[in-house]
Amino acid sequence: MTGGAGFIGRCVAERLTASGHDVRVFDRALRAAEDVRDPVAVDRAVSDVDAVVHLAAMVGLGVDLQDLPEYAGCNDLGTAVVLAAMARHGVRRLVLASSMVVYGDGAYTCAEHGPVRAEVRRESDLSVGRFEPTCPQCGAGLTPEVIDEDAMLDPRSVYAATKLAQEHLAAAWAHASGSRCAALRYHNVYGPGMPRDTPYAGVAAIFRSSLSGGQAPQVFEDGRQRRDFVHVADIAAANEAALSWLDGSTSRPFRAFNIASGVPHTVGEMAATLSTVMDGPEPVVTGRFRAGDVRHIVASPERARRELGFTAAIPFEEGMAEFAAVRA
């Protein structure tokens, strides 16, 4: 398991170990020499394993475009090194940590033109509080819809582009080597062990850190942007289900799965829930925005339920209460 000492990796490793798997963790947080871009280190780690769970990645939107080489190196070169080692050793099963960011913005319907893809939101609109995307044909408001794995992929940040490249590399490896890959498109993961408020941390961790310091969460835009928040323990369960699926009699070399709760919440709702359970100040809606953020991204979890047998089990309120209780 690459990235096995990280936020998600620790939880996945614990679950797989408890289920009887012998997990070999590869993570530069454990040993400085363990860089996923190092062919020698990766080759040694991949020898004599039955499957690889590839979690190692540089995550988040980053600071600016100066992060681009590091994202491409960690995420794409690193994935290529892992896949090459797997091919050398005949390891034919891969669970790849992908992300909902590969979709870009979510699915929308225009009352006149039907299903449409929202264009990248203009800074001139965002700066005056026009946050909702409009129909690219008539300019009318759109109705957000649920997105499934067959939707057009449209990455809108450097991080998103590298995650899609990981999927393409894994699919090419699977087809060329007669192997199988389950690409798990994680939605907004939260839970114990989540990194603190850095430029690469998730919004839930940033809100929790503010509240721990007695400060109100600062909610961007109008707080009505919708996301699917999924607990890290459910992510671990999905990884276990994906490994079992790879053992099955499927003819598909590559298959992507949304890993989501199926119950969307707004960012404002999430901030308010944390404020309540932490007995802190109410969120402040700032109207600020970040370039590269999308408005609504809500996924259908049906393929994962139907094919992996995975359904998220931890309710939003329960998971957020547990997350808030861990002040690390």
Coordinates of C-alpha atoms in Angstrom, one line a residue, residues 7-8 13 51 56 64 78 119-120 132 138 141 150 152 174 184 188 195 223 226 230 272 274 292 304 322:
F7 CA -4.8 10.1 6.7
I8 CA -6.7 7.7 4.5
A13 CA -4.4 -0.4 6.4
A51 CA -2.2 -6.6 -5.1
A56 CA 0.3 8.0 -2.4
D64 CA -0.3 28.3 -7.2
G78 CA 4.9 8.1 -9.2
E119 CA -18.4 26.1 -18.2
V120 CA -15.6 27.3 -16.0
E132 CA -24.2 29.5 -9.8
C138 CA -28.8 30.5 -23.3
G141 CA -29.9 29.2 -14.4
D150 CA -19.9 7.6 -17.4
M152 CA -17.6 13.4 -19.3
A174 CA -4.4 -2.9 -17.2
L184 CA -12.1 4.7 -6.5
N188 CA -15.0 14.8 0.2
P195 CA -4.4 16.9 8.2
G223 CA -22.1 28.5 1.5
R226 CA -23.0 21.2 -2.5
V230 CA -17.9 10.6 3.2
A272 CA -22.9 24.9 10.9
L274 CA -19.3 21.5 13.2
G292 CA -10.5 26.2 -9.5
A304 CA -20.4 0.9 -6.2
E322 CA -16.8 12.1 15.9

